[in-house]
Coordinates of C-alpha atoms and ligand atoms in Angstrom, one line a residue:
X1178 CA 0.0 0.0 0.0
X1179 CA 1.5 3.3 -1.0
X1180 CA 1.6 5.6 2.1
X1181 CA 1.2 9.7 1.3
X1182 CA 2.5 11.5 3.7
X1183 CA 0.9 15.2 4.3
X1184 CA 2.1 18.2 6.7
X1185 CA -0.8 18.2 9.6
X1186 CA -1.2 22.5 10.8
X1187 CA -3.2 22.1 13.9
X1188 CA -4.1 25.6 13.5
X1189 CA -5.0 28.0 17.0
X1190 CA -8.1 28.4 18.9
X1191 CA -10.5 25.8 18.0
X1192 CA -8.1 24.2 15.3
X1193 CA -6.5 21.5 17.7
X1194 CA -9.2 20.2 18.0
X1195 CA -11.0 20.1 15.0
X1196 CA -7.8 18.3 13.5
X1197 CA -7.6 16.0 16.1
X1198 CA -11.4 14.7 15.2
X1199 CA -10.7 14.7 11.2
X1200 CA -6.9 12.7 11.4
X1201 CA -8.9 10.6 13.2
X1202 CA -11.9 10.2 10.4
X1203 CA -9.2 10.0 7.9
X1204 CA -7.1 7.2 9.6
X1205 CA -10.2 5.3 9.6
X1206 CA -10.7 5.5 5.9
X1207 CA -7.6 2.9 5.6
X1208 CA -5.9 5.3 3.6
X1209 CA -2.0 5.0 4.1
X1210 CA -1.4 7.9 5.4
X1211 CA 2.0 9.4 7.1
X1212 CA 1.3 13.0 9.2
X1213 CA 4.4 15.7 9.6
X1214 CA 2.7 18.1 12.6
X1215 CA 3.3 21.4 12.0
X1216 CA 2.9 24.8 13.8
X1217 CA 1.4 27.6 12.5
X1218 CA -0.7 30.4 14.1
X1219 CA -1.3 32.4 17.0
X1220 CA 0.4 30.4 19.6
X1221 CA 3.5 29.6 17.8
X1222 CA 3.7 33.4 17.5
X1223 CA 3.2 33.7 21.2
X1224 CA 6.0 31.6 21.6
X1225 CA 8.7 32.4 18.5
X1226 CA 7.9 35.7 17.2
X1227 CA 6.5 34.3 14.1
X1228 CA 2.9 32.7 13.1
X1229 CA 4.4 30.8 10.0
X1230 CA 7.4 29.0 10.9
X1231 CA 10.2 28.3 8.1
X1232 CA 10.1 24.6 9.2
X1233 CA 6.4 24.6 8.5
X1234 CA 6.8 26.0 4.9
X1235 CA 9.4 23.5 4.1
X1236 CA 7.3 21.0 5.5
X1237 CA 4.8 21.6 2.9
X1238 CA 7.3 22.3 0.1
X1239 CA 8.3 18.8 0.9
X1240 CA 5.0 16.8 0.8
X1241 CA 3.3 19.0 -1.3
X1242 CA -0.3 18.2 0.6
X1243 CA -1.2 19.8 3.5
X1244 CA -4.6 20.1 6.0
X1245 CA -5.2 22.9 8.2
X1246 CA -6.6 24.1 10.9
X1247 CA -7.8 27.8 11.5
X1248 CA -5.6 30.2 12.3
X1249 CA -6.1 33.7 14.5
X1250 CA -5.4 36.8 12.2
X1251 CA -5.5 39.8 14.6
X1252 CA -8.1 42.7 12.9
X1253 CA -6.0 45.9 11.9
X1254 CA -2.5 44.9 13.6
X1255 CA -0.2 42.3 14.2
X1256 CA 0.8 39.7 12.2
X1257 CA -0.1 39.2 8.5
X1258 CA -2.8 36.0 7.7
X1259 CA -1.2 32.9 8.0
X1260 CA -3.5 31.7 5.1
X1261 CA -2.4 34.7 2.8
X1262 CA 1.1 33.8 3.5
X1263 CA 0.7 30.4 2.5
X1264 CA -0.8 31.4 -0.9
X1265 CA 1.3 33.6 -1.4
X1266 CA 4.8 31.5 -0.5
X1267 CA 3.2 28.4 -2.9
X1268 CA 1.2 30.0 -5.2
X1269 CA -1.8 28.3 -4.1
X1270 CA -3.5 30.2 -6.8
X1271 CA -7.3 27.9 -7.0
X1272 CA -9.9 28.1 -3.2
X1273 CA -12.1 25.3 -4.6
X1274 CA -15.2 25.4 -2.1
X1275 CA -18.1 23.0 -2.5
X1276 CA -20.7 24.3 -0.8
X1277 CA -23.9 21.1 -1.0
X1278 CA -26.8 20.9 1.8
X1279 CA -26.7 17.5 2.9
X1280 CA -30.2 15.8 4.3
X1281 CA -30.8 16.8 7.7
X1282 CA -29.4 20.0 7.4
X1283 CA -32.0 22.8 8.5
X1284 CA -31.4 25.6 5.9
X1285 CA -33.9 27.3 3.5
X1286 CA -31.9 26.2 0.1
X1287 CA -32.4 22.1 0.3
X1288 CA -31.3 22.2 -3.3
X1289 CA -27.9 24.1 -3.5
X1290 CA -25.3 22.1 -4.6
X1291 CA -22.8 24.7 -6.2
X1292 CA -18.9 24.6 -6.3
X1293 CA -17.2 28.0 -5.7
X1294 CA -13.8 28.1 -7.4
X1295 CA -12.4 31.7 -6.0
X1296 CA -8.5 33.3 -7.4
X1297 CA -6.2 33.3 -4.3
X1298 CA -3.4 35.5 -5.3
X1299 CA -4.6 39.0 -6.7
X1300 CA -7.5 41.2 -6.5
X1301 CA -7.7 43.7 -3.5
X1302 CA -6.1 40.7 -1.8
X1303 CA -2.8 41.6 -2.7
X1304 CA -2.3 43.4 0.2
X1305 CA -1.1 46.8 -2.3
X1306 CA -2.2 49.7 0.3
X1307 CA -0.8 53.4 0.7
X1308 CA -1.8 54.2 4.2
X1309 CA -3.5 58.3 4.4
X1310 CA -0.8 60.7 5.6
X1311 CA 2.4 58.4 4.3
X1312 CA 5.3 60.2 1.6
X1313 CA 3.9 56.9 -0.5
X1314 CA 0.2 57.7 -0.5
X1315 CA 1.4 61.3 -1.6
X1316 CA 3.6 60.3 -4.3
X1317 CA 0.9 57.9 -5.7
X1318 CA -2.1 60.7 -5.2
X1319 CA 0.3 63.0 -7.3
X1320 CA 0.2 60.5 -10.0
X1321 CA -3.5 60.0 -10.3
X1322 CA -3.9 63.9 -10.1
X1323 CA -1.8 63.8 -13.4
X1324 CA -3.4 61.5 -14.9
X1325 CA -6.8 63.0 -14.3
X1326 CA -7.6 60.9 -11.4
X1327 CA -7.7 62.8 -8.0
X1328 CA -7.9 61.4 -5.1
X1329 CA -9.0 63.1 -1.6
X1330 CA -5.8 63.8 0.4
X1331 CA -7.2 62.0 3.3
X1332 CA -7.4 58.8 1.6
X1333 CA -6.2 55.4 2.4
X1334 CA -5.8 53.9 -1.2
X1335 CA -5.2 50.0 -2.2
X1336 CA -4.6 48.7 -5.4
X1337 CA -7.0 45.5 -7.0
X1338 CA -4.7 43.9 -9.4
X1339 CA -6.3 41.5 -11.8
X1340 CA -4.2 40.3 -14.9
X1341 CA -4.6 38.1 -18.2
X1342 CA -2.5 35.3 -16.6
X1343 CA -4.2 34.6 -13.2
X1344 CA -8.0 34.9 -14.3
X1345 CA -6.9 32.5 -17.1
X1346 CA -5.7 29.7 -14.8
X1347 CA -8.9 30.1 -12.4
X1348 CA -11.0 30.0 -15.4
X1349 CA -9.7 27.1 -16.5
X1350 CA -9.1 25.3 -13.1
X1351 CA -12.7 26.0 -12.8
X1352 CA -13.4 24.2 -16.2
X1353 CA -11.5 21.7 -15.5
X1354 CA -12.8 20.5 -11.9
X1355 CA -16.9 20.9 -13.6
X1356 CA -15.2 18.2 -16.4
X1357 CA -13.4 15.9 -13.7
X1358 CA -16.6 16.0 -11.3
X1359 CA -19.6 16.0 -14.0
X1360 CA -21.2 19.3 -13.5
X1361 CA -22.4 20.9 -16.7
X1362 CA -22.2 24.4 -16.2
X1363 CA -19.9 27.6 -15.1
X1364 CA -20.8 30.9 -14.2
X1365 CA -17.7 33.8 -14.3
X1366 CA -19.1 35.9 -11.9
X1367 CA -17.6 40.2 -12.0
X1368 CA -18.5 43.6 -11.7
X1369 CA -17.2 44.7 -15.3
X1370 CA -19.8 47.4 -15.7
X1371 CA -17.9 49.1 -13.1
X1372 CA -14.1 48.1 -13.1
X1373 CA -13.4 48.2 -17.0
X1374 CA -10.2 47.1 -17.0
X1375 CA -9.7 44.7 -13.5
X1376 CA -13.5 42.8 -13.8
X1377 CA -13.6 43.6 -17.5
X1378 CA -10.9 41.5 -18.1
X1379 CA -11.7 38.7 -16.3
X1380 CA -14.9 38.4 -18.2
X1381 CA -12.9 38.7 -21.5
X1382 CA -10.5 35.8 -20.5
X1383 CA -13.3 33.8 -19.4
X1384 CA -15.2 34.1 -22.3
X1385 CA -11.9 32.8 -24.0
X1386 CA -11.3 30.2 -22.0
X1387 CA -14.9 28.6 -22.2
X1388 CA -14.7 28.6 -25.7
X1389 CA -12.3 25.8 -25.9
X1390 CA -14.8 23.9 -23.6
X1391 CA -17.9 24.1 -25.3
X1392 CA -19.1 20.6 -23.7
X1393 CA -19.6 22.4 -20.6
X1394 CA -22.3 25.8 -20.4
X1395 CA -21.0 28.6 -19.6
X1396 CA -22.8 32.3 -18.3
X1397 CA -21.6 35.1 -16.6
X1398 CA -23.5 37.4 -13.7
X1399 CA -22.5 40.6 -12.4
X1400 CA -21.8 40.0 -8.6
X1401 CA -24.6 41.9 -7.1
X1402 CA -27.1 40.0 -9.6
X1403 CA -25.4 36.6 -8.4
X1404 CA -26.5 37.2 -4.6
X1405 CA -29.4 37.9 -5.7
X1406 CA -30.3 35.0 -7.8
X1407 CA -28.0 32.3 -5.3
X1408 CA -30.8 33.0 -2.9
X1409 CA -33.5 33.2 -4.9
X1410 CA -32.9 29.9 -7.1
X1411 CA -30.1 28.2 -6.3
X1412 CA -30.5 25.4 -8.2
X1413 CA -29.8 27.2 -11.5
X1414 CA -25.7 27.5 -10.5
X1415 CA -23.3 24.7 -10.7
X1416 CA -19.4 25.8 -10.9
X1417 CA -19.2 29.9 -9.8
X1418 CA -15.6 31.1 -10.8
X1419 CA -14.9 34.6 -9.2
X1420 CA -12.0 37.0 -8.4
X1421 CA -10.2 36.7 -5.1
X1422 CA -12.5 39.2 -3.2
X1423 CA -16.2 38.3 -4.6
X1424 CA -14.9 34.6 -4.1
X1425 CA -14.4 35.6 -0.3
X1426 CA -17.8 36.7 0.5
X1427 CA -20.0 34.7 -2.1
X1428 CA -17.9 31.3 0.0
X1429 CA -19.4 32.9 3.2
X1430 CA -22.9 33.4 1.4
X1431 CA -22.7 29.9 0.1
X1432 CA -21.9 28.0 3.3
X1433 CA -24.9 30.0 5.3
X1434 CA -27.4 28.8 2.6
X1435 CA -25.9 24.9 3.4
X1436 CA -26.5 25.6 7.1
X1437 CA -23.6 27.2 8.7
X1438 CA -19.6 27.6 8.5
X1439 CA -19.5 24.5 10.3
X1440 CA -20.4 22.3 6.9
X1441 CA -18.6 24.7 4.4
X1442 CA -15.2 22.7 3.3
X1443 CA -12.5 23.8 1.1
X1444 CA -9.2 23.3 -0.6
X1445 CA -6.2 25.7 -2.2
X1446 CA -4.4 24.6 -5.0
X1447 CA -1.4 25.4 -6.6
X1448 CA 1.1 24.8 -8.9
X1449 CA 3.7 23.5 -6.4
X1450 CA 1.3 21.9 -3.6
X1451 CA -1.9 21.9 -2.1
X1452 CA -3.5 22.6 1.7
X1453 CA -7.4 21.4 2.5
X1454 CA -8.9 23.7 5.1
X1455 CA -12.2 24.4 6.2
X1456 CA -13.7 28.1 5.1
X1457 CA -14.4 29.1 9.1
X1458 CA -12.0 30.4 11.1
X1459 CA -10.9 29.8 14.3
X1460 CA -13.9 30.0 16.6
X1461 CA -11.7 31.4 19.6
X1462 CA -14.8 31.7 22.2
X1463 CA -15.2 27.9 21.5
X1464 CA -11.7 27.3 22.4
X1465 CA -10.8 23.8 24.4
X1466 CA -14.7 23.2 24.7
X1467 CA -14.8 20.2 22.6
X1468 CA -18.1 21.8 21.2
X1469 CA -17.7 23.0 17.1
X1470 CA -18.6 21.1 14.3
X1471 CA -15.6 19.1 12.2
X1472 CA -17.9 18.6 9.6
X1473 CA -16.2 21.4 7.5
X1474 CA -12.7 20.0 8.2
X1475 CA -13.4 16.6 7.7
X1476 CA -15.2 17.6 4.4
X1477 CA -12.2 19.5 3.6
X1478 CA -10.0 16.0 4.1
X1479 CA -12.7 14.0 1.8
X1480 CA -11.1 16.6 -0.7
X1481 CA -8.2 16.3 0.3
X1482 CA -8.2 12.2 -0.7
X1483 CA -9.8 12.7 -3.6
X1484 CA -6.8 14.7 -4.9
X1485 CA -4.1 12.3 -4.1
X1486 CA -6.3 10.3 -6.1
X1487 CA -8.1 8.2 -3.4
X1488 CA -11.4 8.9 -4.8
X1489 CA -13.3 5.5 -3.5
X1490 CA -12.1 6.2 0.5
X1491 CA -13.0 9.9 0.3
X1492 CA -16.5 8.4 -1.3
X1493 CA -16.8 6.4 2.1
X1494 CA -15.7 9.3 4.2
X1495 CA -18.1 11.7 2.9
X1496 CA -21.6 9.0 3.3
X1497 CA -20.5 8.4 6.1
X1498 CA -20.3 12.4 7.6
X1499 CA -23.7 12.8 5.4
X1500 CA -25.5 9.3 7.6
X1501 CA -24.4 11.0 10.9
X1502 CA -25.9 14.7 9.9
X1503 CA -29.1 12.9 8.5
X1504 CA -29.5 10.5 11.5
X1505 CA -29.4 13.8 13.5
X1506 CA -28.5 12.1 16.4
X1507 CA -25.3 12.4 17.1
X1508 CA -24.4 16.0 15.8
X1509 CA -22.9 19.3 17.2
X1510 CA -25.2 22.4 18.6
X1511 CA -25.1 24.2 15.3
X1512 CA -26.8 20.6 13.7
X1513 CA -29.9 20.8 16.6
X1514 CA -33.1 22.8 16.9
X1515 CA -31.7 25.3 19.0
X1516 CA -28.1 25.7 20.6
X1517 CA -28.7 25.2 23.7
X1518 CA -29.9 21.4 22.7
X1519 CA -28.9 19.0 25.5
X1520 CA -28.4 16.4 23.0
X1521 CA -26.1 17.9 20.9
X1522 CA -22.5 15.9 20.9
X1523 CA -19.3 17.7 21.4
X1524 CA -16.8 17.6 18.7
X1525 CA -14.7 14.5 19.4
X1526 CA -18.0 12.5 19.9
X1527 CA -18.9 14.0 15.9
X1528 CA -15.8 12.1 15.0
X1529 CA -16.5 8.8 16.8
X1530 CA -20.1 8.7 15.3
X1531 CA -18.5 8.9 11.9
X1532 CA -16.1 6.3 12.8
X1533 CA -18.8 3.7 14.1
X1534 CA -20.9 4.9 10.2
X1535 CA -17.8 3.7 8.0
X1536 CA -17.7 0.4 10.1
X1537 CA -20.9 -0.3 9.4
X1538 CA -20.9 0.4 5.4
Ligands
NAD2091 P1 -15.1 32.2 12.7 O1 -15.4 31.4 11.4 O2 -14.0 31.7 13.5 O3 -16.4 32.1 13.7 C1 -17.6 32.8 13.5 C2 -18.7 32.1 14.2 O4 -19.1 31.0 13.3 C3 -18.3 31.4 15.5 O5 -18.4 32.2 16.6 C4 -19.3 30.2 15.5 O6 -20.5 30.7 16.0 C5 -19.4 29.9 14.1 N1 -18.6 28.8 13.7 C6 -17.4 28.9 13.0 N2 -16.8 27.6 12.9 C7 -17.7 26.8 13.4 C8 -17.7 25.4 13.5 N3 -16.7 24.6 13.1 N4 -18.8 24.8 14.2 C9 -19.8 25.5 14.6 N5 -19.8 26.9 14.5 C10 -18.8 27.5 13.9 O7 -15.0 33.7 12.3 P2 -14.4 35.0 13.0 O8 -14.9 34.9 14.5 O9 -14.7 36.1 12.2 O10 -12.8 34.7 13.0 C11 -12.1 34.2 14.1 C12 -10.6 34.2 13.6 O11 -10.4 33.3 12.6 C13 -10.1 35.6 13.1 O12 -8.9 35.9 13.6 C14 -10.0 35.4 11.6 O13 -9.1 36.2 11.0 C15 -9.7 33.9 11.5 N6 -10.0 33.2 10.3 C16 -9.2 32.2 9.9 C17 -9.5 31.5 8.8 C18 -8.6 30.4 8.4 O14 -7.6 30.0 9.1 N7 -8.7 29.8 7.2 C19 -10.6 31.8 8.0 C20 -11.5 32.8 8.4 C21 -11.2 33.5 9.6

């Protein structure tokens, strides 16, 4: 049996733990499997001045697949996201984010089943910005000025790059997982009406791109117009390909109509290596209470087999998370009528659950 071995970030906050429950899903699978733990986060900045350790970037240079747990990212100050570091340091360029309602799962939109396939490496995301008051914001405001663009002087000003190169490899990458997973149609979704040359773009090079795919259907929607209709019939979308920032909030839109963050898994692929991590963060007021749901981690490690290729396990894996959410029984707070359900199971009992469903397939 060929054994994959895969970097293991326990995360911060809730993250431990949540990792702890899905290794443990995942070992069950009979998957050979090899973990390299590393640190990344809060803590490990607590304790080494840095929340994304050399070692833990080599680690995942090396092995090329990595899972995740959530990491802190302090609001305004501090250190920069762990998660846009790693994007950025592999070039983890694709956030592929199925976002299905399983049976069971109280939500108004029984029907969605839509992939989001989100650019991770440019947009406002870039992190270009020219704080109010600095010799830099100046210069750049005495640019625009001369170029008929003036800016107030009290303005903080950031930069949304979007080029040729990286909408063409989302488009495709978003192509290419609707061929490899049998969904018929993809929907480019921008704002070109407004941002000409950024959104505009990205619509041109995905009308480009579809064309050499004409087996699968292909639409755009203007972002606004997507919200809209992804809440009104969700059933009509299938694949939604979107720039970096859209991508980020339509993910968030798309795991509350499947019944919370706690079910909303996802992956980030590159060109050079790939890490599977839930789209929630790290639940710090839930810390060490053995309470959130792994659903969304462990759904994030069904993805995870399926692309090192172990597609029948990951098939196992995912029935048996989807029996456990249907049964009802055995499921977190966020899963039950209300939150303060005396039935509802803590995390690690989640995990067993799932354990005791893929003995019994
Ligand atoms: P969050 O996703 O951590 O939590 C928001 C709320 O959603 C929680 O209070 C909880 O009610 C619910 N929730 C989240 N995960 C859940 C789960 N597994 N089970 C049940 N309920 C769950 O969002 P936040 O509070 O805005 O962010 C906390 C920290 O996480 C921030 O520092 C943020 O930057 C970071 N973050 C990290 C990642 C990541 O590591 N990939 C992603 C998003 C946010």
């Amino acid at each position: 049996m060929s054994v994959h071995e895969i970097t293991l970030i326990p995360g911060d906050g809730t993250g431990p733990e949540l990792i702890e429950a899905t290794r443990r899903v995942l070992e069950q699978t009979g998957v050979g499997l090899r973990w390299d733990e590393q640190p990344a986060g809060a803590d490990v900045y607590a304790e080494e001045g840095t929340p994304f350790p050399d070692r833990t970037l080599e680690s995942i240079r090396r092995t090329k697949v990595g899972i995740k747990g959530p990491t802190t990212t302090p609001v305004g100050s501090g250190f920069r996201s762990v998660n846009v570091l790693l994007r950025q340091a592999l070039d983890l360029y694709a956030c592929i984010r199925p976002c299905k309602a399983y049976e069971g799962v109280r939500t108004r939109y029984p029907e969605t089943d839509i992939v989001i396939v989100r650019e991770n490496t440019e947009d406002l995301y870039a992190g270009i910005e020219f704080e109010q008051g600095t010799a830099e914001n100046r210069r750049l405001r005495d640019f625009l000025a001369d170029v008929g663009q003036p800016v107030r002087e009290d303005a903080g000003i950031s930069i949304k790059p979007i080029s040729r190169f990286g909408s063409e490899r989302i488009v495709q990458a978003a192509f290419q997982y609707a061929k490899d997973n049998d969904r018929g149609k993809v929907t480019a979704v921008h704002k070109a009406n407004i941002m000409k040359f950024t959104d505009g773009l990205f619509l041109e090079v995905s009308r480009e791109v579809a064309r050499r795919h004409p087996e699968v259907e292909f639409e755009d929607r203007i972002v606004d117009n997507l919200c809209n209709q992804l809440v009104s019939r969700p059933e009509e979308y299938d694949v939604i390909v979107l720039p970096n920032l859209y991508g980020d909030i339509v993910s968030d839109l798309g795991a509350g109509m499947i019944g919370g963050l706690g079910l909303a898994p996802g992956g980030n692929i590159g060109t050079r290596a790939a890490m599977f991590e839930a789209t929630h963060g790290s639940a710090p007021k839930y810390k060490g209470q053995n309470r959130v749901n792994p659903t969304a981690l462990m759904l994030s490690g069904v993805l995870m087999l399926r692309h090192l290729g172990e597609r029948d396990p990951a098939d196992a894996l995912e029935r048996a998370i989807a029996a456990v959410i249907r049964k009802g029984e055995h499921v977190t707070y966020d899963l039950k009528p209300t939150r303060e359900d005396p039935t509802a199971v803590g995390t690690s009992q989640f995990a067993d659950a799932v354990i005791e469903e893929m003995m019994s397939q």
